Coordinates of C-alpha atoms and ligand atoms in Angstrom, one line a residue:
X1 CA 35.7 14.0 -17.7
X2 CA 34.1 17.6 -17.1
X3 CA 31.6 18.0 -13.7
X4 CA 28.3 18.0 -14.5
X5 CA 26.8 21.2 -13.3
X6 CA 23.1 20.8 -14.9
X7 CA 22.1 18.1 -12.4
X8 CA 21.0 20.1 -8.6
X9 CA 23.3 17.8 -6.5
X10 CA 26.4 19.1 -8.4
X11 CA 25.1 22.6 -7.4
X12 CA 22.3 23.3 -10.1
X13 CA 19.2 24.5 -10.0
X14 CA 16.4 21.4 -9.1
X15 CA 14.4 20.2 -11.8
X16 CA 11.4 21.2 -10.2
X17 CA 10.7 24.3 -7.5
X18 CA 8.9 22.1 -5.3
X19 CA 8.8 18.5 -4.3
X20 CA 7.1 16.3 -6.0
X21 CA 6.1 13.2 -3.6
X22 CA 5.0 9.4 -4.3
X23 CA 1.3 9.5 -2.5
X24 CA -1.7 9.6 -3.4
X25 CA -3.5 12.7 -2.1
X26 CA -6.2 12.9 -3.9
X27 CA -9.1 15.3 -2.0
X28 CA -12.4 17.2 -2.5
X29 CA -12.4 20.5 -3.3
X30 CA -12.6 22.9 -0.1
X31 CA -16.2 24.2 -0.6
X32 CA -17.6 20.2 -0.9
X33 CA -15.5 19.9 2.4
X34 CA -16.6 23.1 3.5
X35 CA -20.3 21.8 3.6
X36 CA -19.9 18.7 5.0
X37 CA -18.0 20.4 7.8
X38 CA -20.7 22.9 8.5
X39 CA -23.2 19.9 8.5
X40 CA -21.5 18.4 11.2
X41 CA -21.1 21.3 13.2
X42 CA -24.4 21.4 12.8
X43 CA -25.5 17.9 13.8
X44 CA -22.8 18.4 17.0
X45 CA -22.0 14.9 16.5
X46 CA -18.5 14.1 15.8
X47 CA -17.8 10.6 16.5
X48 CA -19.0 7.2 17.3
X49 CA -21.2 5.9 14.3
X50 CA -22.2 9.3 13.2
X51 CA -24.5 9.5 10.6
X52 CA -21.8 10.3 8.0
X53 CA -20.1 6.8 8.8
X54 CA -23.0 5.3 8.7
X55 CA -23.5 6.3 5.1
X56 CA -19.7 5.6 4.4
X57 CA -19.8 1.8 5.3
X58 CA -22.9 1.1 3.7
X59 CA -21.3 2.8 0.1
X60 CA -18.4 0.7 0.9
X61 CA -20.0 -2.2 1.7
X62 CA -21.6 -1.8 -2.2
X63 CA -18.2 -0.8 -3.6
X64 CA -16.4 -3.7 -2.5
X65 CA -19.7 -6.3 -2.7
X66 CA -19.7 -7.2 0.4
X67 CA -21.9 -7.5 3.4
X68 CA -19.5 -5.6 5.9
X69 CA -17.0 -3.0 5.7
X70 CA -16.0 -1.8 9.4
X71 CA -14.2 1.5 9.3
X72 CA -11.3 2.1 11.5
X73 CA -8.4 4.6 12.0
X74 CA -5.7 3.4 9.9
X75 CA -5.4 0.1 8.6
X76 CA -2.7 -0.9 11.0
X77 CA -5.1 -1.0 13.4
X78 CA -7.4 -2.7 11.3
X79 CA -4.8 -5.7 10.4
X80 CA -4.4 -5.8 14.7
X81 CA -7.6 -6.3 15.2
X82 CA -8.6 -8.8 12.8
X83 CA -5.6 -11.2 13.8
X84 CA -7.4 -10.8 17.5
X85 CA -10.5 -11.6 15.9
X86 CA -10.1 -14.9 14.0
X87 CA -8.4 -15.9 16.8
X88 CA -5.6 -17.0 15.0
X89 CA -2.6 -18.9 16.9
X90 CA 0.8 -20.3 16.6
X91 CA 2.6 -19.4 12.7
X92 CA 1.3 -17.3 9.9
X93 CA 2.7 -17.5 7.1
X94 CA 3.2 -14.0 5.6
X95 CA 5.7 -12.2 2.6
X96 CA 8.6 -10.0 4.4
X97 CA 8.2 -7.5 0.6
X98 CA 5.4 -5.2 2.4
X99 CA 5.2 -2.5 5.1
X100 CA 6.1 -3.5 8.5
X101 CA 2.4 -2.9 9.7
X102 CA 1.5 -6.0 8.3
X103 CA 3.6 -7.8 10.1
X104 CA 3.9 -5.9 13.4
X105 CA -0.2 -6.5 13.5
X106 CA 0.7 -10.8 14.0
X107 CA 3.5 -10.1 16.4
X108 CA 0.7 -7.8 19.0
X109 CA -1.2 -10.6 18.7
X110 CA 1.9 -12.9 19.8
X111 CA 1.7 -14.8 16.9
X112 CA 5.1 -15.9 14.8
X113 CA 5.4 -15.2 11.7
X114 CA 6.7 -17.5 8.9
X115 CA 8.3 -15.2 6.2
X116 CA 7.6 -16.6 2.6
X117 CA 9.6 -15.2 -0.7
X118 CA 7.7 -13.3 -3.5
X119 CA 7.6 -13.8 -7.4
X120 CA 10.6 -11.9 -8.7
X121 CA 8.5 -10.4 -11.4
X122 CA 4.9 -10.2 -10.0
X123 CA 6.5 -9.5 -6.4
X124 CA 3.5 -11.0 -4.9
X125 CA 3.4 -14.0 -2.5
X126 CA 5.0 -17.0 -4.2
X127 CA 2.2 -19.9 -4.4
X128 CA 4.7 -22.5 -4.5
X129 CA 6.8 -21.5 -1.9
X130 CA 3.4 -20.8 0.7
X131 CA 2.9 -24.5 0.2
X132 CA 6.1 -25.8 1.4
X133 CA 6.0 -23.3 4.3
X134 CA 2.4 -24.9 5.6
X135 CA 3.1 -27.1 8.6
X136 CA 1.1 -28.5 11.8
X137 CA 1.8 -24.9 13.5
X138 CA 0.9 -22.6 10.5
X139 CA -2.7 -21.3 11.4
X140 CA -3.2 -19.3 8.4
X141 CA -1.9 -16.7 5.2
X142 CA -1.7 -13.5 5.3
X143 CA -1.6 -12.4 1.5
X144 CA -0.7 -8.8 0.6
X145 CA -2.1 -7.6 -2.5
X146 CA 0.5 -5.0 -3.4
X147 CA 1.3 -2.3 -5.6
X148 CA -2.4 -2.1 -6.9
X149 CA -2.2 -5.6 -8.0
X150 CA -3.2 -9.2 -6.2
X151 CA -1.6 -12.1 -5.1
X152 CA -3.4 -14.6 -6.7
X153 CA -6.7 -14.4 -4.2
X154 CA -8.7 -17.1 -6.1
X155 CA -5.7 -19.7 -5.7
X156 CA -4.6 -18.7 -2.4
X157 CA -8.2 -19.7 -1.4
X158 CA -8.4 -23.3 -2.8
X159 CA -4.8 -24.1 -1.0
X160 CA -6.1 -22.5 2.5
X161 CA -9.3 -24.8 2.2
X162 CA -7.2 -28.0 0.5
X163 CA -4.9 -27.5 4.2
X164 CA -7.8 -26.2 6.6
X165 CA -5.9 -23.3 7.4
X166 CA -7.5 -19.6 7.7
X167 CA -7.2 -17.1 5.1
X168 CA -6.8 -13.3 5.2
X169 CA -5.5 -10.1 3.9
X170 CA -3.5 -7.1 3.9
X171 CA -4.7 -5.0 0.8
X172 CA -3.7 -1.8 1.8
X173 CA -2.6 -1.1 -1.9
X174 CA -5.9 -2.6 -3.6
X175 CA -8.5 -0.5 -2.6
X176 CA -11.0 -0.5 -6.0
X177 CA -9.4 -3.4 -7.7
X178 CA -10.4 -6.0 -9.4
X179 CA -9.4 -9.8 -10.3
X180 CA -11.7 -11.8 -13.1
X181 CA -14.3 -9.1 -12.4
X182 CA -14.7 -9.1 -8.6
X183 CA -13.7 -6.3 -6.6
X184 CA -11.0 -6.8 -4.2
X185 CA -12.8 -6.9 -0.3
X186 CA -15.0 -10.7 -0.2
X187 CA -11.6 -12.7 -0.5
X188 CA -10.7 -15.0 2.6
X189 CA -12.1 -14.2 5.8
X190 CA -11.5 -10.6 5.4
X191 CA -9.4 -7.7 3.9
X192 CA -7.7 -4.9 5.8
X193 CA -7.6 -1.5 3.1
X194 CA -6.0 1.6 4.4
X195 CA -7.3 4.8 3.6
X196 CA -4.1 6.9 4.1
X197 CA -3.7 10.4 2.8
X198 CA -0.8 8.4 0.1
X199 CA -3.3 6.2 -0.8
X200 CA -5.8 6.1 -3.4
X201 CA -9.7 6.3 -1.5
X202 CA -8.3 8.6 1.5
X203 CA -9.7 10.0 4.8
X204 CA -6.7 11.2 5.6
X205 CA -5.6 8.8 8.3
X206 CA -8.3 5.6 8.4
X207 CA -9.1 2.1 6.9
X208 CA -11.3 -0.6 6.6
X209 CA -12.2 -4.3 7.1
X210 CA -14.5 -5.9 4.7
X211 CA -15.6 -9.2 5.7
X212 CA -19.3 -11.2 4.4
X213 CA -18.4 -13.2 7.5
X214 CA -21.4 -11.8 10.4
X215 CA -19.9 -13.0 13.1
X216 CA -16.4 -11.8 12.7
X217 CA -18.2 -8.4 11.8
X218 CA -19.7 -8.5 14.9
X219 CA -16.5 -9.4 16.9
X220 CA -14.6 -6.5 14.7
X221 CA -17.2 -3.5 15.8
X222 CA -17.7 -4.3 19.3
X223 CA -13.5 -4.4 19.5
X224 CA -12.8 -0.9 17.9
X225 CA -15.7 0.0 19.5
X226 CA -18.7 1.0 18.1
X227 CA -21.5 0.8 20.6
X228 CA -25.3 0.5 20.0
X229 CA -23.9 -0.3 16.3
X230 CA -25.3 -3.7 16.7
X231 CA -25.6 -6.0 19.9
X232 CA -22.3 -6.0 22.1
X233 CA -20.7 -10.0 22.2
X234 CA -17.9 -10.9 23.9
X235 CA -14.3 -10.1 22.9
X236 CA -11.2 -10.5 24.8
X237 CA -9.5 -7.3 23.5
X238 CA -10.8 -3.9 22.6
X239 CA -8.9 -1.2 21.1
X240 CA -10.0 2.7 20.2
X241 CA -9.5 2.3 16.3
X242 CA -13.1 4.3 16.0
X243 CA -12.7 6.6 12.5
X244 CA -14.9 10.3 13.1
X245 CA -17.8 11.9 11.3
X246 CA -14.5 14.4 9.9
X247 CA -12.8 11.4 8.3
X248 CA -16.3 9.9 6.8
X249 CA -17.2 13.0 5.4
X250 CA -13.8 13.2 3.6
X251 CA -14.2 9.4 2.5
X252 CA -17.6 10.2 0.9
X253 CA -16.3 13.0 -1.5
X254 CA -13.5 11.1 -2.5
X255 CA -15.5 8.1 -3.0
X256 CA -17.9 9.7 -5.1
X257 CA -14.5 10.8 -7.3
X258 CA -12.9 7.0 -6.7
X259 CA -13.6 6.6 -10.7
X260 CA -12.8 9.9 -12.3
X261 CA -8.8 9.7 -10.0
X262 CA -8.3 5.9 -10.8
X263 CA -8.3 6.8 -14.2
X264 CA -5.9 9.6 -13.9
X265 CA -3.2 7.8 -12.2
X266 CA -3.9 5.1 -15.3
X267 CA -2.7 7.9 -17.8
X268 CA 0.2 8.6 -15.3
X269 CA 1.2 5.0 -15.5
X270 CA 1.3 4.5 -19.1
X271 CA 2.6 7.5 -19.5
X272 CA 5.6 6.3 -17.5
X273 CA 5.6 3.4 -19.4
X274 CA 5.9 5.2 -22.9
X275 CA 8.6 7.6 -21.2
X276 CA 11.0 5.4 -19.7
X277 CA 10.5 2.5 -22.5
X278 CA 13.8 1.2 -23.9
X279 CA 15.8 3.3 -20.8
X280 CA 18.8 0.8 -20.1
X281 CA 18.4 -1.2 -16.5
X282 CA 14.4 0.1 -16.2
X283 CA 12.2 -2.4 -15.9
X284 CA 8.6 -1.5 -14.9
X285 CA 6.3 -3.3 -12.9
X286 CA 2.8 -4.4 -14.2
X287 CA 0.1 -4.9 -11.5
X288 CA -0.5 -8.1 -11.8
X289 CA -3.2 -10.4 -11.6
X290 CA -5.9 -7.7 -11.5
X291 CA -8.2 -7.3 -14.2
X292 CA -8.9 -3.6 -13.2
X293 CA -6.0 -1.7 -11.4
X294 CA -6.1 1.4 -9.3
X295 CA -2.4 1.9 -10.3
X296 CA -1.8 3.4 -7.0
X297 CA 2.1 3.0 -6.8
X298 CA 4.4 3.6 -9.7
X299 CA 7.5 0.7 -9.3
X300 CA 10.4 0.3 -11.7
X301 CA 12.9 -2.4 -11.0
X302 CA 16.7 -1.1 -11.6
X303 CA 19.6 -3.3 -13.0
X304 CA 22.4 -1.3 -11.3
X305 CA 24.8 -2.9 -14.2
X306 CA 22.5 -1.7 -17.2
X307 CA 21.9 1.6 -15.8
X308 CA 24.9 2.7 -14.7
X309 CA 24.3 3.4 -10.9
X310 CA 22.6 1.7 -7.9
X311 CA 19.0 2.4 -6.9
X312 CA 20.2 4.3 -3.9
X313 CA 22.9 6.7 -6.1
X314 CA 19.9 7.2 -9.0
X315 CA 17.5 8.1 -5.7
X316 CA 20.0 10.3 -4.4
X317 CA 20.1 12.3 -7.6
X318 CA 16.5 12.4 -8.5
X319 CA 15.7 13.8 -4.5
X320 CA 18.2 16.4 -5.0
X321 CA 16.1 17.2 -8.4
X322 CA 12.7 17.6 -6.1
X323 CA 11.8 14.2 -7.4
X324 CA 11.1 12.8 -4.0
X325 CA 11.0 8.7 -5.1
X326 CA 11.0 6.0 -2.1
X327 CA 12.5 2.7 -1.9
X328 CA 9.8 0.8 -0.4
X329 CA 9.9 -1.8 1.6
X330 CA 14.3 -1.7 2.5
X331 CA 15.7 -3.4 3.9
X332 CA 12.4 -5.6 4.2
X333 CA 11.0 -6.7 7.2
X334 CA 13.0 -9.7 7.6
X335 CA 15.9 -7.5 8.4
X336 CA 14.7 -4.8 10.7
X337 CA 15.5 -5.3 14.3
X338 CA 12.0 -6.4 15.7
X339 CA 11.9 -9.5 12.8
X340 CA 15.6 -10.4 12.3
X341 CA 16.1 -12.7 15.4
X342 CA 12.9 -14.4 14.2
X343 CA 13.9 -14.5 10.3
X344 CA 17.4 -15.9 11.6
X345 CA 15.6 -19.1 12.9
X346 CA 13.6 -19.8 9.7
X347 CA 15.4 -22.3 7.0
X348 CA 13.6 -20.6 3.7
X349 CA 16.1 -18.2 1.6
X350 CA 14.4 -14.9 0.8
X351 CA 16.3 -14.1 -2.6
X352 CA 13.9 -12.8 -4.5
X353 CA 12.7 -10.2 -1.5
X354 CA 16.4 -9.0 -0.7
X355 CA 16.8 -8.5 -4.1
X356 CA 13.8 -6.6 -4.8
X357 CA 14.4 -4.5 -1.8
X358 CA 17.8 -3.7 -3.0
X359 CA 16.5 -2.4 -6.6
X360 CA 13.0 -1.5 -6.1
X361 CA 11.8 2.6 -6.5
X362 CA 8.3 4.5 -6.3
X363 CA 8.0 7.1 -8.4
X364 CA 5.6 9.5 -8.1
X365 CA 1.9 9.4 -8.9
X366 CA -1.5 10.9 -7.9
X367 CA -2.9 14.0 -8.0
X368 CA 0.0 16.5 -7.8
X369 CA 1.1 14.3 -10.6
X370 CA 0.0 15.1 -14.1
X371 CA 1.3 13.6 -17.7
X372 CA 3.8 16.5 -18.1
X373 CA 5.5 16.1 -14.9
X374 CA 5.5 12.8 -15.7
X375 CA 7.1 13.1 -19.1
X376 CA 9.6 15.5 -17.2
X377 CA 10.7 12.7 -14.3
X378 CA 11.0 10.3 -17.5
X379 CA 13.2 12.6 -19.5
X380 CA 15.2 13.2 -16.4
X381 CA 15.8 9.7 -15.2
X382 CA 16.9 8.7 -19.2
X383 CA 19.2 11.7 -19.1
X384 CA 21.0 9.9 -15.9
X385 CA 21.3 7.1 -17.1
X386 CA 23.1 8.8 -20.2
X387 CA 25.8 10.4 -17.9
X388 CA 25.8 7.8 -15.3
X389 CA 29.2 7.2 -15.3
X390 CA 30.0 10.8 -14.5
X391 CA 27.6 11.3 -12.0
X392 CA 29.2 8.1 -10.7
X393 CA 32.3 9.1 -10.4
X394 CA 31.7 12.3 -9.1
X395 CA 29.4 11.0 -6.5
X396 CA 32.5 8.8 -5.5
X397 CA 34.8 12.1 -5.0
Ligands
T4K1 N1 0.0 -2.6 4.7 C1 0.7 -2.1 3.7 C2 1.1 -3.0 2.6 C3 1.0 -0.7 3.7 O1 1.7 -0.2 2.6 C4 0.6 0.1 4.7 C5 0.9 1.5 4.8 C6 -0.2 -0.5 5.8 C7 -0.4 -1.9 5.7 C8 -0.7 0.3 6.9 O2 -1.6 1.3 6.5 P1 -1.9 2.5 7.5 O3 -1.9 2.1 8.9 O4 -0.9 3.6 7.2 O5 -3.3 3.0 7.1 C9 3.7 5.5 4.1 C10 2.4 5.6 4.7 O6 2.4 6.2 6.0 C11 1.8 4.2 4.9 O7 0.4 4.4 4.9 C12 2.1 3.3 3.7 N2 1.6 2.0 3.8 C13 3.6 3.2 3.5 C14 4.0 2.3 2.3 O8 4.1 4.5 3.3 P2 5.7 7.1 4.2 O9 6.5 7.5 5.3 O10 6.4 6.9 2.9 O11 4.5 8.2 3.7 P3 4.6 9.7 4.0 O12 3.5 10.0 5.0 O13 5.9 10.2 4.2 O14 4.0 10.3 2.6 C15 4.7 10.1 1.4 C16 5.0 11.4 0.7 O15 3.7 12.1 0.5 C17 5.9 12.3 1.5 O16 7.0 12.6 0.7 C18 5.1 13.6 1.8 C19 3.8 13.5 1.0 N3 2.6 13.8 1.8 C20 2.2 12.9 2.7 C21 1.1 13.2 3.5 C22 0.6 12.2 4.5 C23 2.0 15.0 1.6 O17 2.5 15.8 0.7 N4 0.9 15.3 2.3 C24 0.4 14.4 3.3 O18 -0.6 14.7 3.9 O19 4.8 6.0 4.8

């Protein structure tokens, strides 16, 4: 066999002059920015329920259909302080396929969780599995709705109810989704979304909890805090997790585009899907259960025997091309040093999760994204897979 020389990690030139990243980062033009910087020079007020907040919680609050939506500074934050705030104790059962935030928010709270497997072809919490996992200690669910699908909201409800047992979310991925016709936000006691420049509704850095609960809401804005928002109660823990007039301002303008990007990274999707169709080893992942999407990550799920190579060697290759794909969430959180000792004293097999961590890959999507670059990362991955056993075996020299 000759050396392939076309591909950049065998010393040609990349695909593309610059990177192309998985993320979101969709933003206003500078002169919209530009004005509602200069109106908040203006004002001189620059944090602490500013009036541009103000006006950002009550459009979210419409968006999602809910009563409440509490802004904060990421969503990490957000998922700590809502585990404080429902007061939550003992076990929570939660899926070990998501980021480590999610999980890292139960254990500041000193709370255990219970790590439940995932549907190998949905890769949402497995309903089944959540059941057998609810004992005497388990206080609640934490569902993640990932990938810009849901985990089954409506049924995950019914079974917290049927057990007693609190009810919330992670749904980081889901911001402007919807299942049967309701958006994502009024589904257990409250969602956590994360407003990350890499994800869909950004402010850069920020997030929000959407809650109809008043109480909770209550709790939630006098612990990140927010004073004179409404009257102060008592909480035990308080935490700056405040989000600035800066970050509102950019949350308005994106807002007010929410519609016009979602449908963009739609025509990335199926564009992907037409592109890598009948590629050996690629099988793409539908968001699932959502009747409306925000298609905010791009995942394809590769058969290392059917394509030729491993996730890692095809990622490898497509980095080196400027193709800068991620392998969300390895090795799963399950295995990283802070959850391992606590995995290793839990019975329940997470097969379906280690596997998907093994073959899962982001491509990327979003605004620096458009359906030729697309067709170009499609074409490229199908023209890997026809030489992968070269590439192989040179990667192997
Ligand atoms: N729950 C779930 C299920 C989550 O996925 C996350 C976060 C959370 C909770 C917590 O939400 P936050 O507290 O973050 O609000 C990322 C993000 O940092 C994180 O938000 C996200 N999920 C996680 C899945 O991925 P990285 O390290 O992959 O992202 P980063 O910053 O390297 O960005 C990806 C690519 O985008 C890079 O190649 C560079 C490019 N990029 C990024 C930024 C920020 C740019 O070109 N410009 C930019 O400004 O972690």
């Amino acid at each position: 066999m000759h050396k392939n020389t076309t591909l950049a990690i065998f010393g040609g030139n990349a695909s593309f002059s610059q990177p192309i990243n998985v993320g979101q980062l969709y933003f206003p033009e500078w002169q919209r920015y530009e004005n509602a910087m200069r109106g908040i020079f203006e004002r001189k007020y620059y944090n602490n329920n500013g009036p541009l907040l103000s006006e950002f919680e009550q459009q979210l609050a419409q968006f999602f259909g809910v009563k409440h939506a509490i802004c904060v500074h990421n969503a990490t934050f957000g998922l700590m302080m809502l585990v404080e705030a429902m007061g939550l104790k003992g076990k929570v059962i939660v899926p070990a396929f998501t980021f480590i935030a999610t999980v890292q928010a139960l254990a500041w709270a000193k709370l255990t969780p219970v790590f439940c497997d995932v549907d190998p072809l949905t890769h949402q919490l497995d309903l089944v599995k959540v059941r057998q996992l609810v004992d005497g200690e388990v206080s609640a669910v934490m569902g993640v709705n990932l990938w810009g699908g849901a985990c089954q909201p409506e049924q995950l409800e019914s079974l917290c109810n049927e057990y007693g047992i609190k009810l919330l979310f992670d749904s980081a991925h889901a911001t402007g989704c919807e299942v049967n016709g309701k958006m994502l936000g009024g589904f257990g006691s409250a969602e956590v979304f994360s407003f990350h420049a890499t994800k869909m509704l950004s402010t850069t850095e920020g997030g929000c909890i959407t809650t109809n609960d008043d109480k909770l809401a209550g709790l939630l804005e006098t612990m990140r805090p927010s004073y004179g928002k409404t009257q102060t109660v008592d909480v035990v823990k308080v935490i700056n997790a405040r989000m600035s007039e800066a970050q509102a301002a950019i949350g308005l303008l994106n807002l007010a585009d929410f519609e016009k990007n979602r449908q963009h990274n739609e025509e990335i999707y199926h564009t992907y899907v037409k592109g890598l169709h009948g590629v050996p080893g690629i099988e793409i992942v539908q968001p699932s259960v959502v009747s409306r999407s925000n298609y905010q990550y791009m995942v394809l799920k590769l058969s290392a025997e059917q394509f030729g190579m491993t996730r890692d060697q095809l990622q490898h290759v497509l980095v080196a091309e400027n193709v800068n794909v991620r392998r969300y969430f390895y090795p799963g959180v399950h295995r990283t040093i802070e959850f391992e000792p606590v995995f290793a004293t839990q019975k329940n097999a997470l097969t379906h999760t280690d596997e998907l961590c093994r073959s899962c890959m982001q491509l990327p999507v979003g605004a620096n994204v458009d359906i030729l670059i697309a067709e170009k990362i499609c074409a490229l991955i199908a023209s890997i897979q026809q030489q992968a056993k070269i590439i192989t075996e040179q990667l192997h020299k």
